[in-house]
Tab-separated table of C-alpha atoms in Angstrom:
chain	number	residue	atom	x	y	z
A	1	MET	CA	181.697	144.716	204.700
A	2	LYS	CA	180.532	141.166	204.027
A	3	LEU	CA	176.910	140.100	203.974
A	4	TYR	CA	175.643	136.558	204.335
A	5	GLY	CA	175.921	135.684	200.658
A	6	ASP	CA	179.582	136.731	200.732
A	7	PHE	CA	180.462	134.650	203.800
A	8	GLU	CA	183.090	131.977	203.279
A	9	LYS	CA	183.864	129.033	205.542
A	10	ALA	CA	186.025	131.037	207.936
A	11	ASP	CA	183.280	133.652	208.292
A	12	TRP	CA	180.647	131.073	209.207
A	13	LEU	CA	182.981	129.320	211.633
A	14	GLU	CA	183.483	132.628	213.408
A	15	ALA	CA	179.826	133.651	213.242
A	16	MET	CA	178.664	130.318	214.658
A	17	ASP	CA	181.570	130.143	217.123
A	18	ILE	CA	182.645	126.626	216.174
A	19	LYS	CA	185.731	124.731	215.028
A	20	ALA	CA	186.067	122.949	211.704
A	21	LYS	CA	185.878	119.580	213.501
A	22	ASP	CA	182.339	120.425	214.612
A	23	VAL	CA	181.011	120.558	211.028
A	24	PRO	CA	178.951	117.460	210.147
A	25	CYS	CA	179.773	115.343	207.106
A	26	ALA	CA	176.058	114.941	206.365
A	27	PHE	CA	172.930	116.888	207.215
A	28	ILE	CA	169.371	115.551	207.330
A	29	LEU	CA	166.662	118.162	206.799
A	30	HIS	CA	163.194	116.979	207.797
A	31	GLY	CA	160.246	118.864	206.348
A	32	GLU	CA	157.447	118.987	208.889
A	33	TRP	CA	155.493	121.567	210.871
A	34	GLU	CA	155.789	119.760	214.214
A	35	HIS	CA	159.387	120.074	215.392
A	36	GLU	CA	159.552	119.312	219.111
A	37	TRP	CA	159.093	115.531	218.881
A	38	ASN	CA	161.515	115.239	215.947
A	39	LEU	CA	164.241	117.137	217.774
A	40	SER	CA	163.783	115.018	220.907
A	41	SER	CA	164.069	111.853	218.841
A	42	TRP	CA	167.277	112.960	217.133
A	43	LYS	CA	168.807	114.243	220.352
A	44	ALA	CA	168.423	110.730	221.718
A	45	LEU	CA	170.070	109.279	218.607
A	46	LEU	CA	172.929	111.765	218.236
A	47	GLN	CA	173.938	111.516	221.878
A	48	HIS	CA	177.638	112.279	221.721
A	49	GLU	CA	179.316	115.679	221.314
A	50	GLN	CA	176.028	117.426	220.789
A	51	TRP	CA	175.854	120.967	219.481
A	52	LEU	CA	172.653	122.958	218.967
A	53	PRO	CA	173.263	125.435	216.115
A	54	ASP	CA	169.681	126.799	216.187
A	55	TRP	CA	166.274	126.240	217.762
A	56	ASN	CA	165.412	123.702	215.053
A	57	SER	CA	168.654	121.766	214.649
A	58	ILE	CA	171.185	119.514	216.322
A	59	VAL	CA	174.604	118.162	215.403
A	60	GLY	CA	176.019	115.072	217.058
A	61	THR	CA	177.982	111.883	216.540
A	62	TYR	CA	176.512	108.678	215.153
A	63	ARG	CA	178.829	105.691	214.676
A	64	ASP	CA	181.893	107.935	214.569
A	65	ARG	CA	180.326	110.286	211.995
A	66	ARG	CA	179.285	113.871	212.627
A	67	ILE	CA	175.686	114.217	211.467
A	68	GLY	CA	173.319	117.152	211.578
A	69	PHE	CA	169.526	117.154	211.779
A	70	ALA	CA	167.166	120.076	211.305
A	71	ASN	CA	163.398	120.292	211.346
A	72	VAL	CA	162.468	122.607	208.484
A	73	PHE	CA	159.188	123.794	206.995
A	74	GLY	CA	159.304	125.315	203.530
A	75	GLY	CA	162.116	126.510	201.325
A	76	PRO	CA	163.349	129.527	203.311
A	77	ILE	CA	164.066	127.505	206.455
A	78	ALA	CA	165.597	124.637	204.474
A	79	ALA	CA	167.886	127.073	202.639
A	80	SER	CA	168.917	128.823	205.844
A	81	VAL	CA	170.279	125.537	207.178
A	82	ALA	CA	171.622	124.019	203.953
A	83	HIS	CA	173.380	127.197	202.784
A	84	ARG	CA	175.437	127.689	205.928
A	85	PHE	CA	176.490	124.072	206.245
A	86	ALA	CA	177.257	123.699	202.544
A	87	VAL	CA	179.682	126.616	202.834
A	88	LEU	CA	181.071	125.144	206.059
A	89	GLY	CA	181.909	121.931	204.210
A	90	THR	CA	179.066	119.466	204.785
A	91	GLN	CA	179.125	117.147	201.763
A	92	VAL	CA	175.773	115.334	201.817
A	93	PHE	CA	172.270	116.767	202.285
A	94	ILE	CA	169.336	114.407	202.765
A	95	GLN	CA	165.845	115.854	202.619
A	96	THR	CA	163.180	113.827	204.408
A	97	GLY	CA	159.579	114.563	205.259
A	98	TYR	CA	156.291	114.224	203.421
A	99	PHE	CA	154.626	114.740	200.077
A	100	GLY	CA	151.166	114.911	198.572
A	101	GLY	CA	150.545	112.195	196.008
A	102	LEU	CA	149.982	113.259	192.395
A	103	SER	CA	150.253	109.827	190.797
A	104	HIS	CA	148.206	106.654	191.047
A	105	SER	CA	151.473	104.709	190.827
A	106	VAL	CA	152.423	105.653	194.401
A	107	SER	CA	150.862	104.145	197.514
A	108	TYR	CA	150.948	104.696	201.257
A	109	GLY	CA	154.004	102.942	202.619
A	110	ASP	CA	156.200	103.727	199.611
A	111	ILE	CA	159.471	105.604	200.009
A	112	PHE	CA	159.551	108.279	197.331
A	113	ILE	CA	163.098	108.766	196.046
A	114	ALA	CA	162.850	112.073	194.188
A	115	THR	CA	165.213	111.980	191.204
A	116	SER	CA	164.494	115.606	190.285
A	117	ALA	CA	162.453	118.569	191.507
A	118	VAL	CA	160.526	121.340	189.763
A	119	MET	CA	161.625	124.683	191.206
A	120	GLU	CA	158.390	126.492	192.144
A	121	ASP	CA	159.325	127.030	195.786
A	122	GLY	CA	160.352	130.688	195.484
A	123	VAL	CA	163.839	130.072	196.889
A	124	SER	CA	165.748	127.723	194.588
A	125	HIS	CA	165.951	130.249	191.722
A	126	TRP	CA	168.171	132.425	193.905
A	127	TYR	CA	170.730	129.620	193.798
A	128	LEU	CA	170.170	128.316	190.263
A	129	PRO	CA	168.733	131.152	188.146
A	130	ASN	CA	167.394	130.270	184.689
A	131	GLN	CA	166.688	126.652	185.665
A	132	GLN	CA	163.294	125.017	185.980
A	133	THR	CA	164.306	121.673	187.453
A	134	VAL	CA	167.180	120.411	189.577
A	135	GLU	CA	168.489	116.860	189.840
A	136	ALA	CA	169.298	114.643	192.813
A	137	ASP	CA	172.774	113.181	193.120
A	138	GLU	CA	172.809	110.053	190.949
A	139	GLU	CA	175.134	108.067	193.228
A	140	LEU	CA	172.855	108.633	196.209
A	141	VAL	CA	169.774	107.733	194.166
A	142	GLN	CA	171.280	104.457	192.993
A	143	GLU	CA	172.422	103.545	196.500
A	144	ALA	CA	168.970	104.362	197.905
A	145	ILE	CA	167.369	102.087	195.307
A	146	ARG	CA	169.864	99.306	196.016
A	147	TYR	CA	169.256	99.573	199.760
A	148	CYS	CA	165.459	99.504	199.396
A	149	GLU	CA	165.633	96.452	197.166
A	150	GLU	CA	168.008	94.710	199.557
A	151	LYS	CA	165.681	95.395	202.487
A	152	ASN	CA	162.549	94.726	200.429
A	153	TYR	CA	161.247	98.233	201.169
A	154	SER	CA	158.589	99.496	198.783
A	155	TYR	CA	159.748	102.561	196.862
A	156	VAL	CA	159.002	104.734	193.837
A	157	THR	CA	161.215	107.116	191.883
A	158	GLY	CA	160.413	110.165	189.799
A	159	ARG	CA	160.005	113.922	189.712
A	160	ILE	CA	158.556	116.054	192.503
A	161	PHE	CA	156.915	119.471	192.226
A	162	THR	CA	158.115	121.795	194.992
A	163	THR	CA	155.755	124.628	195.893
A	164	GLY	CA	156.020	127.454	198.394
A	165	ALA	CA	152.392	127.517	199.527
A	166	ILE	CA	150.694	124.292	200.537
A	167	HIS	CA	147.395	125.940	201.402
A	168	ALA	CA	147.171	127.563	197.980
A	169	GLU	CA	146.801	124.141	196.338
A	170	THR	CA	143.510	123.640	194.502
A	171	SER	CA	141.944	120.674	192.739
A	172	ALA	CA	142.661	122.316	189.389
A	173	LEU	CA	146.337	122.847	190.207
A	174	VAL	CA	146.709	119.303	191.492
A	175	GLN	CA	145.148	117.893	188.331
A	176	ALA	CA	147.493	119.973	186.161
A	177	TRP	CA	150.568	118.844	188.118
A	178	ALA	CA	149.457	115.231	187.846
A	179	GLU	CA	148.997	115.526	184.084
A	180	GLU	CA	152.563	116.830	183.818
A	181	GLY	CA	153.812	113.535	185.256
A	182	HIS	CA	154.940	114.585	188.724
A	183	ILE	CA	154.842	111.857	191.375
A	184	GLY	CA	154.135	114.259	194.223
A	185	VAL	CA	154.339	117.764	195.661
A	186	ASP	CA	156.305	119.074	198.653
A	187	MET	CA	157.776	122.326	199.987
A	188	GLU	CA	161.516	121.701	200.425
A	189	THR	CA	163.119	119.295	197.946
A	190	ALA	CA	163.921	121.750	195.136
A	191	THR	CA	165.388	124.188	197.657
A	192	THR	CA	167.709	121.626	199.224
A	193	TYR	CA	168.765	120.303	195.807
A	194	ALA	CA	169.463	123.807	194.493
A	195	VAL	CA	171.585	124.856	197.475
A	196	ALA	CA	173.553	121.620	197.266
A	197	LYS	CA	174.087	122.037	193.521
A	198	LYS	CA	175.194	125.652	193.965
A	199	PHE	CA	177.990	124.583	196.314
A	200	ASN	CA	178.848	121.329	194.525
A	201	ARG	CA	177.428	119.098	197.261
A	202	LYS	CA	175.383	115.880	197.054
A	203	ALA	CA	171.660	115.823	197.795
A	204	ILE	CA	168.773	113.380	197.789
A	205	SER	CA	165.163	113.489	198.973
A	206	LEU	CA	163.406	110.543	200.656
A	207	LEU	CA	159.751	111.275	201.282
A	208	ASN	CA	156.701	109.684	202.888
A	209	LEU	CA	153.203	109.898	201.351
A	210	SER	CA	151.123	111.933	203.799
A	211	ASP	CA	148.036	112.745	201.710
A	212	HIS	CA	147.084	111.196	198.368
A	213	ILE	CA	145.611	114.399	196.994
A	214	ILE	CA	145.051	113.152	193.448
A	215	LYS	CA	142.668	110.608	195.005
A	216	GLY	CA	140.942	113.226	197.160
A	217	ASP	CA	142.751	112.581	200.458
A	218	THR	CA	143.914	115.548	202.504
A	219	LEU	CA	145.921	115.929	205.691
A	220	TYR	CA	142.587	116.081	207.510
A	221	THR	CA	141.173	112.819	206.123
A	222	ASN	CA	140.860	110.188	208.870
A	223	ASN	CA	142.693	107.042	207.822
A	224	GLU	CA	144.044	104.690	210.510
A	225	GLU	CA	145.750	102.405	207.996
A	226	ARG	CA	147.577	105.397	206.504
A	227	ASP	CA	148.725	106.524	209.937
A	228	THR	CA	150.197	103.088	210.679
A	229	LEU	CA	151.996	102.903	207.332
A	230	GLU	CA	153.259	106.467	207.717
A	231	GLU	CA	154.880	105.684	211.057
A	232	GLN	CA	156.521	102.540	209.675
A	233	THR	CA	157.765	104.378	206.588
A	234	ASP	CA	159.180	107.204	208.708
A	235	GLU	CA	161.376	104.677	210.502
A	236	ARG	CA	162.538	103.138	207.235
A	237	ILE	CA	163.377	106.554	205.821
A	238	LYS	CA	165.368	107.441	208.932
A	239	GLU	CA	167.268	104.166	208.606
A	240	LEU	CA	167.966	104.842	204.916
A	241	ALA	CA	169.001	108.448	205.580
A	242	LEU	CA	171.525	107.332	208.191
A	243	HIS	CA	172.875	104.764	205.735
A	244	LEU	CA	173.296	107.380	202.998
A	245	SER	CA	174.953	109.823	205.392
A	246	LYS	CA	178.263	108.000	204.982
A	247	PHE	CA	178.462	108.541	201.203
């Protein structure tokens, strides 16, 4: 008897009732609680040959490339998607979504290209035991930087701290993470990187500053300027993610 961790490509093809041609070359995993609007947006973009693997995901064709999108929240959901498609043969995983700012060097409107992630999510160690950090794919990082500079998009690079419990964050924890030199904190990047690394796939994380917690902002702080910049940056990240999906 095989269990999920033993499944190979043929097993997942059978379990998901698909053909090899249906497997996307790249998968974008978007970390956010609200999923309905995101799925509607990507259904409109990936209009051709659509396939809905799960309640939170869609696969379709964009400029002759099969691309997947999933709305995920936290490591377990990100791993559930990334694991299956990594085994199926998807080569590139692009994490998008949001992060809390831990550095005064990052500003609203920046695209955070996470070059590495600290594995405190509770999931990534199942894929890379005995590791504390996991790296992004260097080729994708360099191409993301090149693209941002070409388009004159503001960006920052560095290490992210991935946690499994956003509401357990305290001022003391945030201060400690900031002193360790992390640019920000999120809930998915280390998971996606670890799954990709386990199966020898490429991964990168492109994140949007949602709450500058080192400065005292929270998700519940009213800030109209931030909201405008966040919307603009979301569109730039989507554009960049689609560009990187062909690598």
